[in-house]
Short mmCIF file of C-alpha atoms in Angstrom, two decimals:
data_model
loop_
_atom_site.label_atom_id
_atom_site.label_comp_id
_atom_site.label_asym_id
_atom_site.label_seq_id
_atom_site.Cartn_x
_atom_site.Cartn_y
_atom_site.Cartn_z
CA MET A 2 61.45 106.26 63.62
CA HIS A 3 64.25 105.74 66.15
CA ILE A 4 67.50 107.38 65.19
CA ALA A 5 70.08 104.61 65.53
CA GLU A 6 73.00 104.66 67.93
CA GLY A 7 75.89 106.73 66.63
CA TYR A 8 73.89 108.19 63.72
CA LEU A 9 74.13 111.79 64.92
CA PRO A 10 77.38 113.76 65.19
CA PRO A 11 78.39 114.43 68.83
CA LEU A 12 77.41 118.11 68.70
CA HIS A 13 73.92 117.29 67.43
CA ALA A 14 73.48 114.55 70.01
CA VAL A 15 74.35 116.98 72.82
CA ALA A 16 72.20 119.77 71.35
CA TRP A 17 69.10 117.57 71.07
CA GLY A 18 69.71 116.30 74.58
CA ALA A 19 69.77 119.91 75.79
CA ALA A 20 66.62 120.72 73.80
CA SER A 21 64.62 117.87 75.30
CA ALA A 22 65.97 118.36 78.85
CA PRO A 23 63.59 121.21 79.91
CA PHE A 24 60.54 119.18 78.84
CA VAL A 25 61.76 116.06 80.60
CA VAL A 26 62.65 118.04 83.75
CA HIS A 27 59.19 119.66 83.67
CA GLY A 28 57.67 116.19 83.36
CA VAL A 29 59.82 114.85 86.20
CA ARG A 30 58.60 117.68 88.46
CA ALA A 31 54.99 116.96 87.53
CA LEU A 32 55.50 113.27 88.15
CA THR A 33 57.26 113.85 91.49
CA ARG A 34 54.43 116.16 92.64
CA GLU A 35 51.86 113.56 91.61
CA VAL A 36 53.67 110.74 93.44
CA LYS A 37 54.13 112.87 96.59
CA ALA A 38 50.44 113.76 96.63
CA HIS A 39 49.27 110.24 95.76
CA PRO A 40 51.92 107.58 96.55
CA GLU A 41 49.74 104.93 94.92
CA SER A 42 50.24 106.73 91.58
CA THR A 43 53.72 105.17 91.34
CA LEU A 44 52.17 101.85 90.41
CA LEU A 45 49.68 103.42 88.02
CA LEU A 46 52.39 105.45 86.30
CA GLY A 47 54.64 102.38 86.15
CA ALA A 48 51.78 100.46 84.55
CA SER A 49 51.30 103.32 82.10
CA GLY A 50 54.99 103.22 81.23
CA ALA A 51 54.84 99.47 80.71
CA PHE A 52 51.74 99.92 78.53
CA THR A 53 53.59 102.50 76.42
CA PHE A 54 56.56 100.14 76.13
CA VAL A 55 54.53 97.12 75.02
CA LEU A 56 52.50 99.25 72.58
CA SER A 57 55.64 99.37 70.45
CA ALA A 58 55.47 95.56 70.28
CA LEU A 59 52.09 95.72 68.49
CA LYS A 60 52.41 95.12 64.75
CA ILE A 61 50.16 97.27 62.57
CA PRO A 62 49.25 95.83 59.15
CA SER A 63 50.54 98.24 56.53
CA VAL A 64 49.05 99.05 53.13
CA THR A 65 52.09 97.59 51.40
CA GLY A 66 51.56 94.19 53.00
CA SER A 67 54.38 94.65 55.46
CA CYS A 68 53.83 95.78 59.02
CA SER A 69 55.17 98.32 61.45
CA HIS A 70 54.56 99.29 65.06
CA PRO A 71 52.71 102.28 66.52
CA THR A 72 54.53 105.07 68.31
CA GLY A 73 51.86 105.08 71.01
CA THR A 74 52.62 108.73 71.72
CA GLY A 75 49.15 109.96 70.73
CA LEU A 76 47.27 107.50 72.92
CA GLY A 77 49.77 108.07 75.74
CA ALA A 78 49.40 111.86 75.55
CA ILE A 79 45.59 111.68 75.54
CA LEU A 80 45.55 109.29 78.49
CA PHE A 81 48.42 110.60 80.63
CA ARG A 82 49.06 114.20 79.35
CA PRO A 83 52.23 115.38 77.56
CA PRO A 84 54.39 116.29 80.63
CA ILE A 85 54.02 112.80 82.07
CA MET A 86 54.53 111.34 78.60
CA ALA A 87 57.85 113.20 78.33
CA VAL A 88 59.10 111.15 81.28
CA LEU A 89 57.39 107.87 80.40
CA GLY A 90 58.48 108.27 76.77
CA THR A 91 62.09 108.86 77.77
CA ILE A 92 62.04 105.83 80.11
CA THR A 93 60.52 103.77 77.31
CA LEU A 94 63.19 104.95 74.84
CA LEU A 95 65.91 104.06 77.35
CA PHE A 96 64.43 100.58 77.75
CA GLN A 97 64.12 100.17 73.99
CA ALA A 98 67.78 101.14 73.57
CA LEU A 99 69.03 98.74 76.23
CA LEU A 100 66.57 95.85 75.93
CA LEU A 101 65.74 95.84 72.21
CA ALA A 102 68.72 97.67 70.64
CA HIS A 103 66.25 100.14 69.09
CA GLY A 104 67.46 103.73 69.11
CA GLY A 105 70.48 104.47 71.24
CA LEU A 106 71.95 106.25 74.22
CA THR A 107 73.81 108.98 72.31
CA THR A 108 70.64 109.58 70.28
CA LEU A 109 68.34 109.38 73.33
CA GLY A 110 67.99 113.17 73.47
CA ALA A 111 67.03 113.45 69.79
CA ASN A 112 64.63 110.51 69.98
CA ALA A 113 63.12 111.86 73.20
CA PHE A 114 62.60 115.24 71.56
CA SER A 115 60.70 113.79 68.60
CA MET A 116 58.85 110.92 70.30
CA ALA A 117 58.40 112.05 73.89
CA VAL A 118 58.04 115.80 73.40
CA VAL A 119 56.97 116.87 69.90
CA GLY A 120 54.72 113.87 69.17
CA PRO A 121 52.75 113.96 72.45
CA TRP A 122 52.40 117.76 72.45
CA ALA A 123 51.29 117.91 68.79
CA GLY A 124 48.85 115.04 69.32
CA TYR A 125 47.46 116.45 72.56
CA ALA A 126 47.14 119.96 71.12
CA SER A 127 45.17 118.64 68.11
CA TYR A 128 43.00 116.52 70.42
CA CYS A 129 42.25 119.44 72.77
CA LEU A 130 41.59 121.85 69.91
CA LEU A 131 39.01 119.56 68.37
CA ARG A 132 37.44 118.83 71.77
CA ARG A 133 37.08 122.56 72.33
CA PHE A 134 35.14 122.84 69.08
CA GLY A 135 32.84 120.06 70.23
CA ALA A 136 34.01 117.35 67.83
CA PRO A 137 33.07 113.75 68.72
CA LEU A 138 35.54 112.00 71.04
CA MET A 139 36.57 109.37 68.51
CA ALA A 140 37.27 111.98 65.81
CA CYS A 141 39.45 113.86 68.29
CA VAL A 142 41.26 110.65 69.24
CA PHE A 143 41.91 109.82 65.57
CA VAL A 144 43.29 113.27 64.79
CA GLY A 145 45.34 113.29 68.00
CA ALA A 146 46.99 109.94 67.24
CA PHE A 147 47.47 110.84 63.55
CA ALA A 148 49.06 114.19 64.39
CA ALA A 149 51.30 112.68 67.09
CA ASP A 150 52.57 109.98 64.74
CA LEU A 151 53.13 112.29 61.77
CA SER A 152 54.72 115.09 63.79
CA THR A 153 57.15 112.57 65.29
CA TYR A 154 58.30 111.60 61.80
CA CYS A 155 58.45 115.22 60.63
CA MET A 156 60.65 116.08 63.61
CA THR A 157 62.87 113.07 62.91
CA SER A 158 63.22 114.27 59.30
CA VAL A 159 64.30 117.71 60.55
CA GLN A 160 66.85 116.11 62.88
CA LEU A 161 68.28 113.95 60.11
CA ALA A 162 68.32 116.84 57.62
CA LEU A 163 70.19 119.04 60.09
CA ALA A 164 72.75 116.30 60.66
CA PHE A 165 73.19 115.41 56.99
CA PRO A 166 72.36 118.38 54.72
CA ASP A 167 72.14 117.61 51.02
CA PRO A 168 75.40 118.31 49.12
CA ASP A 169 73.50 120.30 46.45
CA SER A 170 70.44 121.81 48.10
CA GLY A 171 71.46 121.93 51.76
CA PHE A 172 69.06 121.56 54.68
CA LEU A 173 65.86 122.05 52.67
CA GLY A 174 66.84 119.47 50.07
CA ALA A 175 67.74 116.97 52.78
CA LEU A 176 64.47 117.70 54.57
CA GLY A 177 62.57 116.99 51.36
CA LYS A 178 64.62 113.83 50.82
CA PHE A 179 64.12 112.37 54.30
CA GLY A 180 60.55 113.66 54.55
CA GLY A 181 59.70 112.21 51.14
CA ILE A 182 61.05 108.80 52.07
CA PHE A 183 59.15 108.86 55.37
CA ALA A 184 55.96 110.12 53.72
CA VAL A 185 55.63 107.04 51.49
CA THR A 186 55.47 104.72 54.48
CA GLN A 187 54.53 106.95 57.39
CA VAL A 188 51.42 108.75 56.13
CA PRO A 189 49.61 105.39 55.70
CA LEU A 190 51.06 104.27 59.04
CA ALA A 191 49.86 107.44 60.76
CA VAL A 192 46.36 106.75 59.39
CA SER A 193 46.66 103.15 60.58
CA GLU A 194 47.76 104.27 64.04
CA GLY A 195 44.87 106.74 64.18
CA LEU A 196 42.40 104.00 63.32
CA LEU A 197 43.94 101.57 65.79
CA THR A 198 43.86 104.19 68.55
CA VAL A 199 40.16 104.84 67.85
CA LEU A 200 39.41 101.11 68.09
CA VAL A 201 41.38 100.82 71.33
CA MET A 202 39.65 103.89 72.80
CA ARG A 203 36.23 102.55 71.80
CA LEU A 204 36.91 99.34 73.67
CA LEU A 205 38.28 101.26 76.64
CA THR A 206 35.18 103.48 76.90
CA GLN A 207 33.16 100.27 77.16
CA SER A 208 35.37 98.27 79.50
CA SER A 209 37.44 100.79 81.50
CA ARG A 210 35.22 103.79 81.99
CA GLY A 211 36.43 104.19 85.57
CA GLU A 212 40.09 104.42 84.59
CA LEU A 213 39.34 106.85 81.75
CA THR A 214 37.35 109.03 84.14
CA ARG A 215 40.15 108.94 86.68
CA LEU A 216 42.63 109.96 83.95
CA GLY A 217 40.36 112.85 82.96
CA VAL A 218 39.64 111.57 79.44
CA LEU A 219 35.93 111.18 80.22
CA VAL A 220 33.79 113.43 82.39
CA PRO A 221 32.10 111.49 85.21
CA ARG A 222 28.42 110.96 84.61
CA ARG A 223 26.07 112.65 87.08
CA ALA A 224 25.07 109.39 88.74
CA ASP A 225 28.74 108.45 89.27
CA ALA A 226 29.75 111.93 90.38
CA GLY A 227 26.83 112.12 92.79
CA SER A 228 27.56 108.83 94.44
CA GLY A 229 31.32 109.37 94.29
CA THR A 230 31.91 106.00 92.62
CA GLU A 231 33.72 105.13 89.43
CA ASN A 232 32.20 101.92 88.27
CA ASN A 233 33.22 100.09 85.14
CA THR A 234 30.10 99.66 83.06
CA ASN A 235 29.41 98.44 79.59
CA LYS A 236 26.65 100.87 78.78
CA GLY A 237 26.09 104.56 78.40
CA ALA A 238 27.21 107.13 75.90
CA VAL A 239 30.53 108.87 76.10
CA THR A 240 30.04 112.20 77.77
CA GLY A 241 33.67 113.24 77.96
CA MET B 27 62.13 88.07 79.52
CA LEU B 28 63.70 89.76 76.51
CA PRO B 29 66.79 88.04 75.02
CA ILE B 30 69.27 90.83 75.82
CA ASP B 31 68.11 91.09 79.43
CA ALA B 32 68.10 87.31 79.84
CA ALA B 33 71.69 87.23 78.57
CA ALA B 34 72.65 90.07 80.94
CA HIS B 35 71.30 88.16 83.94
CA SER B 36 73.45 85.13 83.11
CA SER B 37 76.45 87.15 81.97
CA ARG B 38 79.98 86.35 83.11
CA TRP B 39 80.28 89.98 84.18
CA ARG B 40 76.95 90.04 86.03
CA ARG B 41 78.64 90.69 89.40
CA ARG B 42 80.81 93.53 88.16
CA HIS B 43 79.77 97.00 89.23
CA PRO B 44 77.50 98.62 86.58
CA LEU B 45 79.68 101.74 86.56
CA ASP B 46 82.71 99.64 85.54
CA LYS B 47 80.79 98.27 82.57
CA ALA B 48 79.27 101.66 81.75
CA CYS B 49 82.75 103.19 81.56
CA LEU B 50 83.85 100.50 79.11
CA GLY B 51 80.72 100.15 76.96
CA LEU B 52 79.71 103.77 76.83
CA GLY B 53 83.34 104.87 76.59
CA LEU B 54 83.66 102.80 73.40
CA THR B 55 80.41 104.28 72.10
CA ILE B 56 81.60 107.83 72.71
CA LEU B 57 84.92 107.05 71.01
CA ALA B 58 83.07 105.57 68.03
CA ILE B 59 81.20 108.80 67.38
CA SER B 60 83.98 111.21 68.40
CA LEU B 61 87.05 109.81 66.64
CA PRO B 62 87.56 110.14 62.89
CA ALA B 63 85.34 107.47 61.30
CA TRP B 64 88.32 106.07 59.40
CA PRO B 65 90.15 104.32 60.96
CA GLY B 66 88.56 105.05 64.38
CA ALA B 67 85.20 103.33 63.93
CA PRO B 68 86.59 99.99 62.64
CA LEU B 69 89.16 99.94 65.44
CA VAL B 70 86.55 100.64 68.12
CA GLY B 71 84.19 98.10 66.54
CA ILE B 72 86.85 95.39 66.52
CA ALA B 73 87.82 96.16 70.12
CA ALA B 74 84.17 96.01 71.25
CA LEU B 75 83.63 92.77 69.35
CA VAL B 76 86.73 91.17 70.91
CA VAL B 77 85.64 92.20 74.43
CA LEU B 78 82.05 91.03 73.81
CA LEU B 79 82.98 87.60 72.46
CA GLY B 80 86.06 87.15 74.66
CA PRO B 81 86.13 88.34 78.29
CA ALA B 82 82.41 89.18 78.43
CA GLY B 83 81.51 85.76 77.00
CA VAL B 84 78.48 86.80 74.95
CA PRO B 85 77.37 83.95 72.63
CA PRO B 86 78.00 85.00 68.98
CA ARG B 87 74.54 83.95 67.79
CA ARG B 88 72.82 86.06 70.48
CA LEU B 89 75.05 89.00 69.69
CA TRP B 90 74.29 88.75 65.97
CA ARG B 91 70.53 88.55 66.61
CA ALA B 92 70.71 91.74 68.68
CA TRP B 93 73.21 93.56 66.47
CA ARG B 94 71.37 92.98 63.20
CA VAL B 95 68.54 95.24 64.43
CA PRO B 96 70.62 98.44 64.64
CA LEU B 97 72.58 97.30 61.56
CA GLY B 98 69.32 97.22 59.58
CA PHE B 99 68.49 100.73 60.74
CA CYS B 100 72.02 101.89 59.86
CA VAL B 101 71.85 100.51 56.31
CA THR B 102 68.43 102.02 55.58
CA GLY B 103 69.54 105.27 57.21
CA ALA B 104 72.68 105.44 55.09
CA LEU B 105 70.97 104.83 51.73
CA PRO B 106 69.50 108.37 51.34
CA LEU B 107 73.00 109.80 51.69
CA LEU B 108 73.93 108.23 48.35
CA PHE B 109 71.66 110.65 46.51
CA ALA B 110 71.45 114.42 46.10
CA VAL B 111 68.34 116.38 45.21
CA GLY B 112 67.89 119.63 43.31
CA GLY B 113 71.37 119.74 41.73
CA ALA B 114 72.45 120.56 38.18
CA ASP B 115 72.34 116.86 37.17
CA GLY B 116 68.59 116.53 37.67
CA PHE B 117 66.09 116.50 40.48
CA VAL B 118 67.58 113.33 41.98
CA SER B 119 71.16 112.42 41.17
CA PHE B 120 73.94 110.28 42.52
CA ALA B 121 76.02 112.18 45.10
CA PRO B 122 79.76 111.71 44.40
CA SER B 123 80.60 112.10 48.09
CA GLY B 124 77.64 109.90 49.11
CA PRO B 125 79.35 106.48 49.31
CA VAL B 126 82.14 107.84 51.52
CA ILE B 127 79.74 109.58 53.91
CA ALA B 128 77.42 106.56 53.96
CA GLY B 129 80.34 104.20 54.58
CA GLN B 130 81.66 106.34 57.43
CA LEU B 131 78.19 106.54 58.94
CA LEU B 132 77.73 102.78 58.67
CA ALA B 133 81.08 102.14 60.35
CA ARG B 134 80.38 104.66 63.10
CA THR B 135 76.87 103.43 63.92
CA SER B 136 77.96 99.77 63.85
CA ALA B 137 80.81 100.42 66.29
CA ALA B 138 78.69 102.65 68.53
CA SER B 139 75.94 99.99 68.66
CA LEU B 140 78.47 97.38 69.74
CA GLY B 141 79.56 99.62 72.62
CA VAL B 142 75.99 99.92 73.89
CA LEU B 143 75.39 96.20 73.36
CA LEU B 144 78.48 95.48 75.48
CA PHE B 145 76.83 97.33 78.35
CA ALA B 146 73.36 95.89 77.68
CA PHE B 147 74.55 92.28 77.37
CA THR B 148 76.42 92.38 80.69
CA THR B 149 74.24 94.61 82.88
CA PRO B 150 70.61 93.84 83.71
CA LEU B 151 68.46 96.95 84.03
CA SER B 152 67.41 95.76 87.48
CA ASP B 153 71.02 96.39 88.60
CA VAL B 154 71.15 99.85 87.07
CA LEU B 155 67.80 101.42 87.97
CA PRO B 156 68.02 101.36 91.81
CA ARG B 157 71.51 102.88 91.61
CA LEU B 158 70.23 105.88 89.64
CA VAL B 159 69.08 107.43 92.92
CA ARG B 160 72.75 107.95 93.79
CA ALA B 161 73.16 109.77 90.47
CA LYS B 162 70.57 112.31 91.74
CA VAL B 163 67.70 110.97 89.63
CA PRO B 164 64.54 111.69 91.68
CA PRO B 165 63.45 108.56 93.59
CA ALA B 166 59.90 108.90 92.25
CA VAL B 167 61.17 108.56 88.66
CA VAL B 168 63.36 105.59 89.59
CA ASP B 169 60.39 103.88 91.27
CA VAL B 170 58.20 104.44 88.21
CA ALA B 171 60.99 103.10 85.97
CA LEU B 172 61.35 100.03 88.21
CA VAL B 173 57.63 99.27 88.06
CA THR B 174 57.66 99.88 84.30
CA TYR B 175 60.58 97.47 83.90
CA ARG B 176 59.04 94.68 85.95
CA MET B 177 55.57 95.10 84.53
CA SER B 178 56.75 95.22 80.91
CA PHE B 179 57.68 91.54 80.94
CA LEU B 180 54.35 90.56 82.47
CA LEU B 181 52.46 92.56 79.87
CA LEU B 182 54.55 91.17 77.02
CA ASP B 183 53.76 87.64 78.25
CA SER B 184 50.12 88.55 78.60
CA MET B 185 50.09 90.00 75.08
CA ALA B 186 51.66 86.87 73.64
CA GLN B 187 48.98 84.73 75.31
CA VAL B 188 46.15 86.96 74.06
CA ARG B 189 47.61 86.95 70.55
CA GLN B 190 47.84 83.16 70.62
CA ALA B 191 44.24 82.89 71.79
CA GLN B 192 43.12 85.28 69.04
CA ALA B 193 44.99 83.24 66.43
CA ALA B 194 43.38 80.04 67.73
CA ARG B 195 39.97 81.69 67.20
CA LEU B 196 40.94 82.61 63.60
CA GLY B 197 41.32 86.24 64.65
CA HIS B 198 44.02 86.96 62.09
CA THR B 199 42.54 85.31 59.00
CA THR B 200 41.14 88.43 57.33
CA ARG B 201 42.26 92.04 57.34
CA GLY B 202 39.14 93.12 59.23
CA ALA B 203 39.57 90.39 61.83
CA ALA B 204 43.24 91.31 62.22
CA TRP B 205 42.34 94.94 62.95
CA ARG B 206 39.67 93.91 65.46
CA SER B 207 42.11 91.54 67.15
CA LEU B 208 44.80 94.22 67.25
CA ALA B 209 42.46 96.74 68.85
CA GLY B 210 41.31 94.10 71.35
CA LEU B 211 44.92 93.30 72.13
CA GLY B 212 45.79 96.95 72.83
CA ALA B 213 42.69 97.49 74.97
CA THR B 214 43.19 94.23 76.90
CA THR B 215 46.78 95.18 77.61
CA PHE B 216 45.66 98.56 78.96
CA VAL B 217 43.01 96.95 81.17
CA ARG B 218 45.44 94.32 82.45
CA ALA B 219 48.14 96.92 83.16
CA PHE B 220 45.75 98.98 85.27
CA ASP B 221 44.25 95.92 86.93
CA ARG B 222 47.72 94.68 87.86
CA ALA B 223 48.67 98.12 89.20
CA ALA B 224 45.54 98.15 91.37
CA ARG B 225 46.27 94.67 92.73
CA LEU B 226 49.90 95.58 93.38
CA GLN B 227 48.72 98.67 95.22
CA ASP B 228 46.38 96.57 97.38
CA GLY B 229 49.16 94.11 98.15
CA LEU B 230 51.66 96.83 99.02
CA ALA B 231 49.10 98.72 101.12
CA GLY B 232 48.69 95.55 103.19
CA ARG B 233 52.43 95.55 103.80
CA GLY B 234 52.55 99.18 104.97
CA TYR B 235 53.51 100.84 101.66
CA ASP B 236 54.73 104.40 102.37
CA GLY B 237 55.47 105.46 98.80
CA THR B 238 58.98 104.00 98.54
CA LEU B 239 59.70 100.75 96.74
CA ARG B 240 62.55 99.03 98.55
CA VAL B 241 64.46 96.48 96.49
CA LEU B 242 67.58 94.50 97.26
CA VAL B 243 70.51 95.54 95.12
CA PRO B 244 73.41 93.06 94.78
CA GLN B 245 76.39 94.54 96.58
CA THR B 246 79.34 94.98 94.26
CA THR B 247 82.42 97.14 94.40
CA MET B 248 84.11 99.00 91.61
CA SER B 249 87.32 97.38 90.40
CA ARG B 250 90.35 99.63 90.03
CA ARG B 251 92.05 97.07 87.79
CA PHE B 252 89.03 96.94 85.50
CA LEU B 253 88.78 100.72 85.33
CA ALA B 254 92.53 101.02 84.66
CA ALA B 255 92.29 98.44 81.87
CA THR B 256 89.30 100.31 80.44
CA ALA B 257 91.17 103.62 80.51
CA ALA B 258 94.21 101.97 78.89
CA LEU B 259 92.06 100.49 76.11
CA LEU B 260 90.28 103.77 75.41
CA VAL B 261 93.54 105.76 75.37
CA ALA B 262 95.23 103.14 73.16
CA LEU B 263 92.34 103.25 70.68
CA THR B 264 92.47 107.05 70.57
CA VAL B 265 96.24 107.18 70.05
CA LEU B 266 96.17 104.38 67.46
CA THR B 267 93.42 106.13 65.52
CA LEU B 268 95.21 109.46 65.48
CA VAL B 269 98.50 107.85 64.44
CA LEU B 270 96.99 105.61 61.76
CA GLU B 271 94.94 108.50 60.38
CA ARG B 272 98.20 110.11 59.24
CA PHE B 273 99.50 107.06 57.44
CA LEU B 274 96.39 105.48 56.00
CA PRO B 275 94.75 106.84 52.81
#
């Protein structure tokens, strides 16, 4: 899903950097406000960034017998909200470029736009929409993670098609070509990531209720809200 | 610690100022994507390779292990360019201009990757991040990036241990068990990340934490000779490319 270093022409690299900049700047402002109001959030946000980074080290079993890794953008957006994810995602992409040689610095803007902006926003929008209609939490989480993963790949296809239009059919042909190649592997992977995210969230609602409540994913139960405590418990239905 | 970062910490150029190395590594990367792919990309690639294996002293095996990752992406990314869709020759047909475009792309991405690897293999992120404040990056973002950087290694270690424990309990023997183990691994990592953040917060609060993470940054000065040599190399590569472009087919 990462566009490799040097893959995009200079003009495209600059343009995608400019396109992702407002979202990242918006995220930076949100993050700065949060840290000023709650200095202890620095550590929590750093932990969230590290969690996002190591998520990409998880290997998902694929239907073809091979494996791939999750984007983590859906889970990240549900837990930390898209503006914060724009910053954490960009930091993660920078680390991946310099520590793992995944992605690149000239393609950081394009990768940030697809993985730190479009993916989180699409995933979070789907999640919120379903929540508004009263769908069960786990269904919302699945759709959120699925949409985030798939929209990331769709955006990457658009970026590649714009950079390398098909000699016969132009942009649309190239979009079909790149999208078709991605679809074979990425639709099953998006389903896999959705399922994995549901399993992770199920475990988290059992073991880390306090953190999920603090992050706003779950609504505090009356007993907790009344006493002002956020205890981690292993029982109780999800009310969020 | 990840292999590239471990190599950067023990690099021969570890004590050079990060901006010196950024000018060289990222300068080569920018040249790789800006100059005509033929003969610019091969020239830039060779120059980066010579600097990496020579003055920078990066072990060839380590370099190959890191370089083959972007190379793999480049090859798979170049393959679709060999085909055209929706033309007169059928729905999918061989694109006559495909091999040239794919070859140029492969050369460009390979050379550009080497430029970034030159920077990554000689500059630990812990040297770069604190200096970003001087580049007007908000301190809050730099602090979050620093915590992310330091905590990533701890979480990766923790994940490796959990994965080993799951394997020892036959947690990867069936597809169902593998999925359960994977979900447990993700959730455990989340819990440990937040637990570690809470404990760090407690520890820092006991030391009078005021919202700023103060870290010692090794004092280094920028080298005029290094920067002049970098500029000379970049200019020479540009001129050589433009001259050779006229004579080569």
